[in-house]
Amino acid sequence: SNALQNATSTYNEDGSYTKSDPKKIKEAYDKILLFDKGDFEFYRNYFVYLADIAEKTNDNRNRIKEFEKYFDKYLVNKESLIQNLDKIYDTGFDANALYYYDWKEFKNYHANLFNEISWAVVQDSKNQSYIKKAINWSECSLVLNKNNPFYLDTLAQLYYKDGQKEKAIETQMLAVKHLNDEAMEETTVNDIKETLAKMQNGTY
């Protein structure tokens, strides 16, 4: 998986480089997935690869679909989330893949991943069929990192898109409440506050 992650180009002896074929990289990932040989490190690199492709193509659909498979297979839902993460952390798909992670880093990695995928659903109208699933993923991010204003902002916008407007406003108010204005970029702070105002006056 490390080789695949770094397979964007091959440097030649003359100092030039040859770009790798994205199709071949994807085929290699698909083969590992087919034989169910992916460990945690594989999935971590796989999601980095999918994020890079999504950025280049401006299309998150495949990234969301692949994350959904991972979540449904290993994590299931927020009620069993901690237990299932413990299972992965204690035994791993391959225990060696976790040697440089402590539990906090491992937990935060997944919290950020849940939020990134959920935010991709918020941003792209092509992914609206995933709204309800993204609500579950977003709620999971907050199980792992309570009162994170970025995660609350994501969840509030998902609630609003799902028609749960009162719940959305309550959640966005929490996001604003937990903002640390001094430690955050002014643009980000203003965006979260502006989103609340739009929800409240019906212009979201």
PDB file of C-alpha atoms in Angstrom:
ATOM      1  CA  SER A   1       0.000   0.000   0.000  1.00  0.00           C
ATOM      2  CA  ASN A   2       2.932   2.360   0.629  1.00  0.00           C
ATOM      3  CA  ALA A   3       4.243   1.613  -2.855  1.00  0.00           C
ATOM      4  CA  LEU A   4       0.837   2.331  -4.336  1.00  0.00           C
ATOM      5  CA  GLN A   5       0.557   5.579  -2.390  1.00  0.00           C
ATOM      6  CA  ASN A   6       3.881   6.768  -3.805  1.00  0.00           C
ATOM      7  CA  ALA A   7       3.315   5.448  -7.325  1.00  0.00           C
ATOM      8  CA  THR A   8       2.487   8.799  -8.862  1.00  0.00           C
ATOM      9  CA  SER A   9       5.741   8.855 -10.819  1.00  0.00           C
ATOM     10  CA  THR A  10       8.966   6.926 -11.412  1.00  0.00           C
ATOM     11  CA  TYR A  11      12.279   8.784 -11.559  1.00  0.00           C
ATOM     12  CA  ASN A  12      14.695   7.730 -14.266  1.00  0.00           C
ATOM     13  CA  GLU A  13      18.502   7.723 -14.246  1.00  0.00           C
ATOM     14  CA  ASP A  14      18.651  10.734 -16.574  1.00  0.00           C
ATOM     15  CA  GLY A  15      16.699  12.845 -14.077  1.00  0.00           C
ATOM     16  CA  SER A  16      13.414  12.662 -15.935  1.00  0.00           C
ATOM     17  CA  TYR A  17      10.349  10.940 -14.580  1.00  0.00           C
ATOM     18  CA  THR A  18       7.561   8.831 -15.974  1.00  0.00           C
ATOM     19  CA  LYS A  19       4.060   9.216 -14.616  1.00  0.00           C
ATOM     20  CA  SER A  20       2.395   6.017 -13.458  1.00  0.00           C
ATOM     21  CA  ASP A  21      -0.821   4.855 -15.030  1.00  0.00           C
ATOM     22  CA  PRO A  22      -3.730   5.717 -12.671  1.00  0.00           C
ATOM     23  CA  LYS A  23      -5.719   2.793 -14.073  1.00  0.00           C
ATOM     24  CA  LYS A  24      -2.994   0.326 -13.075  1.00  0.00           C
ATOM     25  CA  ILE A  25      -2.809   1.802  -9.575  1.00  0.00           C
ATOM     26  CA  LYS A  26      -6.593   1.477  -9.201  1.00  0.00           C
ATOM     27  CA  GLU A  27      -6.444  -2.111 -10.520  1.00  0.00           C
ATOM     28  CA  ALA A  28      -3.835  -2.976  -7.873  1.00  0.00           C
ATOM     29  CA  TYR A  29      -6.009  -1.526  -5.100  1.00  0.00           C
ATOM     30  CA  ASP A  30      -9.040  -3.396  -6.481  1.00  0.00           C
ATOM     31  CA  LYS A  31      -7.154  -6.718  -6.426  1.00  0.00           C
ATOM     32  CA  ILE A  32      -6.180  -6.253  -2.786  1.00  0.00           C
ATOM     33  CA  LEU A  33      -9.779  -5.385  -1.930  1.00  0.00           C
ATOM     34  CA  LEU A  34     -11.078  -8.375  -3.894  1.00  0.00           C
ATOM     35  CA  PHE A  35      -8.930 -10.776  -1.893  1.00  0.00           C
ATOM     36  CA  ASP A  36      -9.764  -8.951   1.356  1.00  0.00           C
ATOM     37  CA  LYS A  37      -6.074  -8.497   2.156  1.00  0.00           C
ATOM     38  CA  GLY A  38      -6.243  -4.867   3.211  1.00  0.00           C
ATOM     39  CA  ASP A  39      -4.911  -3.920   6.645  1.00  0.00           C
ATOM     40  CA  PHE A  40      -5.441  -0.580   8.372  1.00  0.00           C
ATOM     41  CA  GLU A  41      -2.426   0.950   6.652  1.00  0.00           C
ATOM     42  CA  PHE A  42      -3.806  -0.166   3.292  1.00  0.00           C
ATOM     43  CA  TYR A  43      -7.138   1.547   3.914  1.00  0.00           C
ATOM     44  CA  ARG A  44      -5.451   4.694   5.204  1.00  0.00           C
ATOM     45  CA  ASN A  45      -3.393   4.946   2.011  1.00  0.00           C
ATOM     46  CA  TYR A  46      -6.373   3.955  -0.116  1.00  0.00           C
ATOM     47  CA  PHE A  47      -8.437   6.850   1.218  1.00  0.00           C
ATOM     48  CA  VAL A  48      -5.530   9.252   0.608  1.00  0.00           C
ATOM     49  CA  TYR A  49      -5.423   8.003  -2.982  1.00  0.00           C
ATOM     50  CA  LEU A  50      -9.202   8.376  -3.393  1.00  0.00           C
ATOM     51  CA  ALA A  51      -9.101  11.903  -1.945  1.00  0.00           C
ATOM     52  CA  ASP A  52      -6.409  12.840  -4.469  1.00  0.00           C
ATOM     53  CA  ILE A  53      -8.483  11.467  -7.356  1.00  0.00           C
ATOM     54  CA  ALA A  54     -11.596  13.253  -6.067  1.00  0.00           C
ATOM     55  CA  GLU A  55      -9.707  16.549  -5.940  1.00  0.00           C
ATOM     56  CA  LYS A  56      -8.401  16.123  -9.491  1.00  0.00           C
ATOM     57  CA  THR A  57     -11.772  15.119 -10.940  1.00  0.00           C
ATOM     58  CA  ASN A  58     -13.951  17.239  -8.652  1.00  0.00           C
ATOM     59  CA  ASP A  59     -16.043  14.115  -8.032  1.00  0.00           C
ATOM     60  CA  ASN A  60     -16.298  12.450  -4.615  1.00  0.00           C
ATOM     61  CA  ARG A  61     -18.768   9.720  -5.527  1.00  0.00           C
ATOM     62  CA  ASN A  62     -16.271   6.862  -5.705  1.00  0.00           C
ATOM     63  CA  ARG A  63     -14.533   8.018  -2.523  1.00  0.00           C
ATOM     64  CA  ILE A  64     -17.856   8.060  -0.654  1.00  0.00           C
ATOM     65  CA  LYS A  65     -18.859   4.673  -2.033  1.00  0.00           C
ATOM     66  CA  GLU A  66     -15.577   3.049  -0.980  1.00  0.00           C
ATOM     67  CA  PHE A  67     -15.752   4.639   2.475  1.00  0.00           C
ATOM     68  CA  GLU A  68     -19.304   3.300   2.865  1.00  0.00           C
ATOM     69  CA  LYS A  69     -18.015  -0.247   2.260  1.00  0.00           C
ATOM     70  CA  TYR A  70     -15.258   0.205   4.856  1.00  0.00           C
ATOM     71  CA  PHE A  71     -17.655   1.657   7.431  1.00  0.00           C
ATOM     72  CA  ASP A  72     -20.317  -1.025   6.932  1.00  0.00           C
ATOM     73  CA  LYS A  73     -17.777  -3.839   7.119  1.00  0.00           C
ATOM     74  CA  TYR A  74     -15.669  -2.762  10.090  1.00  0.00           C
ATOM     75  CA  LEU A  75     -17.470  -0.051  12.075  1.00  0.00           C
ATOM     76  CA  VAL A  76     -21.215  -0.616  11.507  1.00  0.00           C
ATOM     77  CA  ASN A  77     -22.835   2.206  13.539  1.00  0.00           C
ATOM     78  CA  LYS A  78     -22.239   4.718  16.310  1.00  0.00           C
ATOM     79  CA  GLU A  79     -23.640   2.403  19.011  1.00  0.00           C
ATOM     80  CA  SER A  80     -20.849  -0.147  18.441  1.00  0.00           C
ATOM     81  CA  LEU A  81     -18.269   2.308  17.102  1.00  0.00           C
ATOM     82  CA  ILE A  82     -15.873   2.427  20.074  1.00  0.00           C
ATOM     83  CA  GLN A  83     -16.026  -1.331  20.533  1.00  0.00           C
ATOM     84  CA  ASN A  84     -15.255  -1.985  16.868  1.00  0.00           C
ATOM     85  CA  LEU A  85     -12.457   0.592  16.777  1.00  0.00           C
ATOM     86  CA  ASP A  86     -10.994  -1.069  19.874  1.00  0.00           C
ATOM     87  CA  LYS A  87     -11.085  -4.377  18.046  1.00  0.00           C
ATOM     88  CA  ILE A  88      -9.209  -2.935  15.064  1.00  0.00           C
ATOM     89  CA  TYR A  89      -6.715  -1.150  17.308  1.00  0.00           C
ATOM     90  CA  ASP A  90      -6.056  -4.145  19.595  1.00  0.00           C
ATOM     91  CA  THR A  91      -5.660  -6.739  16.866  1.00  0.00           C
ATOM     92  CA  GLY A  92      -5.616  -4.675  13.700  1.00  0.00           C
ATOM     93  CA  PHE A  93      -6.067  -6.125  10.263  1.00  0.00           C
ATOM     94  CA  ASP A  94      -2.306  -6.318  10.765  1.00  0.00           C
ATOM     95  CA  ALA A  95      -1.044  -5.276  14.196  1.00  0.00           C
ATOM     96  CA  ASN A  96       2.238  -4.050  12.679  1.00  0.00           C
ATOM     97  CA  ALA A  97       0.332  -1.382  10.775  1.00  0.00           C
ATOM     98  CA  LEU A  98      -0.593   0.360  14.035  1.00  0.00           C
ATOM     99  CA  TYR A  99       2.799   0.538  15.698  1.00  0.00           C
ATOM    100  CA  TYR A 100       3.177   4.312  15.291  1.00  0.00           C
ATOM    101  CA  TYR A 101      -0.399   5.154  16.339  1.00  0.00           C
ATOM    102  CA  ASP A 102      -1.529   5.614  19.895  1.00  0.00           C
ATOM    103  CA  TRP A 103      -5.227   5.265  20.649  1.00  0.00           C
ATOM    104  CA  LYS A 104      -5.847   9.019  20.560  1.00  0.00           C
ATOM    105  CA  GLU A 105      -4.227   9.396  17.124  1.00  0.00           C
ATOM    106  CA  PHE A 106      -6.109   6.367  15.830  1.00  0.00           C
ATOM    107  CA  LYS A 107      -9.406   7.733  17.138  1.00  0.00           C
ATOM    108  CA  ASN A 108      -8.751  11.207  15.720  1.00  0.00           C
ATOM    109  CA  TYR A 109      -7.828   9.753  12.334  1.00  0.00           C
ATOM    110  CA  HIS A 110     -11.253   8.124  12.082  1.00  0.00           C
ATOM    111  CA  ALA A 111     -13.084  11.173  13.434  1.00  0.00           C
ATOM    112  CA  ASN A 112     -11.472  13.332  10.744  1.00  0.00           C
ATOM    113  CA  LEU A 113     -12.178  10.738   8.062  1.00  0.00           C
ATOM    114  CA  PHE A 114     -15.869  10.575   9.043  1.00  0.00           C
ATOM    115  CA  ASN A 115     -16.104  14.350   8.892  1.00  0.00           C
ATOM    116  CA  GLU A 116     -14.286  14.636   5.551  1.00  0.00           C
ATOM    117  CA  ILE A 117     -16.590  12.131   3.878  1.00  0.00           C
ATOM    118  CA  SER A 118     -19.684  13.696   5.437  1.00  0.00           C
ATOM    119  CA  TRP A 119     -18.555  17.153   4.320  1.00  0.00           C
ATOM    120  CA  ALA A 120     -18.138  15.828   0.770  1.00  0.00           C
ATOM    121  CA  VAL A 121     -21.838  14.930   0.887  1.00  0.00           C
ATOM    122  CA  VAL A 122     -22.714  18.432   2.115  1.00  0.00           C
ATOM    123  CA  GLN A 123     -20.786  20.118  -0.664  1.00  0.00           C
ATOM    124  CA  ASP A 124     -21.763  18.110  -3.718  1.00  0.00           C
ATOM    125  CA  SER A 125     -25.353  17.911  -4.964  1.00  0.00           C
ATOM    126  CA  LYS A 126     -24.469  14.670  -6.807  1.00  0.00           C
ATOM    127  CA  ASN A 127     -24.178  12.938  -3.426  1.00  0.00           C
ATOM    128  CA  GLN A 128     -27.549  13.881  -1.939  1.00  0.00           C
ATOM    129  CA  SER A 129     -28.685  10.248  -1.870  1.00  0.00           C
ATOM    130  CA  TYR A 130     -26.115   9.778   0.917  1.00  0.00           C
ATOM    131  CA  ILE A 131     -27.570  12.439   3.230  1.00  0.00           C
ATOM    132  CA  LYS A 132     -29.016  10.052   5.828  1.00  0.00           C
ATOM    133  CA  LYS A 133     -25.925   7.837   5.824  1.00  0.00           C
ATOM    134  CA  ALA A 134     -23.708  10.897   6.112  1.00  0.00           C
ATOM    135  CA  ILE A 135     -25.708  12.007   9.155  1.00  0.00           C
ATOM    136  CA  ASN A 136     -24.746   8.719  10.833  1.00  0.00           C
ATOM    137  CA  TRP A 137     -21.085   9.130   9.823  1.00  0.00           C
ATOM    138  CA  SER A 138     -21.076  12.725  11.044  1.00  0.00           C
ATOM    139  CA  GLU A 139     -22.644  11.726  14.360  1.00  0.00           C
ATOM    140  CA  CYS A 140     -19.874   9.124  14.684  1.00  0.00           C
ATOM    141  CA  SER A 141     -17.233  11.833  14.332  1.00  0.00           C
ATOM    142  CA  LEU A 142     -18.765  13.540  17.366  1.00  0.00           C
ATOM    143  CA  VAL A 143     -18.823  10.308  19.361  1.00  0.00           C
ATOM    144  CA  LEU A 144     -15.033  10.314  18.954  1.00  0.00           C
ATOM    145  CA  ASN A 145     -14.455  14.050  19.346  1.00  0.00           C
ATOM    146  CA  LYS A 146     -17.278  15.747  21.208  1.00  0.00           C
ATOM    147  CA  ASN A 147     -18.117  19.411  20.661  1.00  0.00           C
ATOM    148  CA  ASN A 148     -15.756  19.833  17.733  1.00  0.00           C
ATOM    149  CA  PRO A 149     -17.196  22.928  15.980  1.00  0.00           C
ATOM    150  CA  PHE A 150     -16.187  21.755  12.507  1.00  0.00           C
ATOM    151  CA  TYR A 151     -17.923  18.418  12.987  1.00  0.00           C
ATOM    152  CA  LEU A 152     -20.981  20.146  14.460  1.00  0.00           C
ATOM    153  CA  ASP A 153     -21.094  22.476  11.462  1.00  0.00           C
ATOM    154  CA  THR A 154     -21.043  19.496   9.081  1.00  0.00           C
ATOM    155  CA  LEU A 155     -23.767  17.683  11.015  1.00  0.00           C
ATOM    156  CA  ALA A 156     -25.977  20.768  11.235  1.00  0.00           C
ATOM    157  CA  GLN A 157     -25.849  21.271   7.475  1.00  0.00           C
ATOM    158  CA  LEU A 158     -26.693  17.616   6.889  1.00  0.00           C
ATOM    159  CA  TYR A 159     -29.681  17.904   9.232  1.00  0.00           C
ATOM    160  CA  TYR A 160     -30.856  20.982   7.342  1.00  0.00           C
ATOM    161  CA  LYS A 161     -30.547  19.244   3.973  1.00  0.00           C
ATOM    162  CA  ASP A 162     -32.515  16.337   5.438  1.00  0.00           C
ATOM    163  CA  GLY A 163     -35.371  18.674   6.404  1.00  0.00           C
ATOM    164  CA  GLN A 164     -34.596  18.611  10.144  1.00  0.00           C
ATOM    165  CA  LYS A 165     -34.351  22.399  10.351  1.00  0.00           C
ATOM    166  CA  GLU A 166     -34.869  22.876  14.098  1.00  0.00           C
ATOM    167  CA  LYS A 167     -32.303  20.216  14.895  1.00  0.00           C
ATOM    168  CA  ALA A 168     -29.948  21.814  12.374  1.00  0.00           C
ATOM    169  CA  ILE A 169     -30.225  25.232  14.030  1.00  0.00           C
ATOM    170  CA  GLU A 170     -29.677  23.761  17.508  1.00  0.00           C
ATOM    171  CA  THR A 171     -26.582  21.908  16.275  1.00  0.00           C
ATOM    172  CA  GLN A 172     -25.209  24.955  14.455  1.00  0.00           C
ATOM    173  CA  MET A 173     -25.690  27.031  17.617  1.00  0.00           C
ATOM    174  CA  LEU A 174     -23.512  24.471  19.407  1.00  0.00           C
ATOM    175  CA  ALA A 175     -20.899  24.817  16.662  1.00  0.00           C
ATOM    176  CA  VAL A 176     -20.821  28.581  17.206  1.00  0.00           C
ATOM    177  CA  LYS A 177     -20.738  28.115  20.987  1.00  0.00           C
ATOM    178  CA  HIS A 178     -17.643  25.912  20.783  1.00  0.00           C
ATOM    179  CA  LEU A 179     -15.749  28.102  18.338  1.00  0.00           C
ATOM    180  CA  ASN A 180     -12.379  29.266  19.567  1.00  0.00           C
ATOM    181  CA  ASP A 181     -12.173  32.525  17.630  1.00  0.00           C
ATOM    182  CA  GLU A 182      -8.578  33.224  18.630  1.00  0.00           C
ATOM    183  CA  ALA A 183      -7.251  29.849  17.466  1.00  0.00           C
ATOM    184  CA  MET A 184      -9.205  29.608  14.206  1.00  0.00           C
ATOM    185  CA  GLU A 185      -9.021  31.342  10.888  1.00  0.00           C
ATOM    186  CA  GLU A 186     -11.307  34.347  10.756  1.00  0.00           C
ATOM    187  CA  THR A 187     -12.865  33.158   7.490  1.00  0.00           C
ATOM    188  CA  THR A 188     -13.799  29.794   9.011  1.00  0.00           C
ATOM    189  CA  VAL A 189     -15.312  31.395  12.108  1.00  0.00           C
ATOM    190  CA  ASN A 190     -17.317  33.807   9.980  1.00  0.00           C
ATOM    191  CA  ASP A 191     -18.517  31.028   7.675  1.00  0.00           C
ATOM    192  CA  ILE A 192     -19.895  28.983  10.585  1.00  0.00           C
ATOM    193  CA  LYS A 193     -21.619  32.013  12.098  1.00  0.00           C
ATOM    194  CA  GLU A 194     -23.006  33.032   8.712  1.00  0.00           C
ATOM    195  CA  THR A 195     -24.394  29.540   8.153  1.00  0.00           C
ATOM    196  CA  LEU A 196     -26.276  29.794  11.454  1.00  0.00           C
ATOM    197  CA  ALA A 197     -27.721  33.174  10.454  1.00  0.00           C
ATOM    198  CA  LYS A 198     -28.883  31.755   7.109  1.00  0.00           C
ATOM    199  CA  MET A 199     -30.532  28.782   8.802  1.00  0.00           C
ATOM    200  CA  GLN A 200     -32.319  31.054  11.231  1.00  0.00           C
ATOM    201  CA  ASN A 201     -33.651  33.463   8.589  1.00  0.00           C
ATOM    202  CA  GLY A 202     -34.485  30.750   6.036  1.00  0.00           C
ATOM    203  CA  THR A 203     -31.929  31.720   3.398  1.00  0.00           C
ATOM    204  CA  TYR A 204     -29.647  28.688   3.762  1.00  0.00           C
TER     205      TYR A 204
END
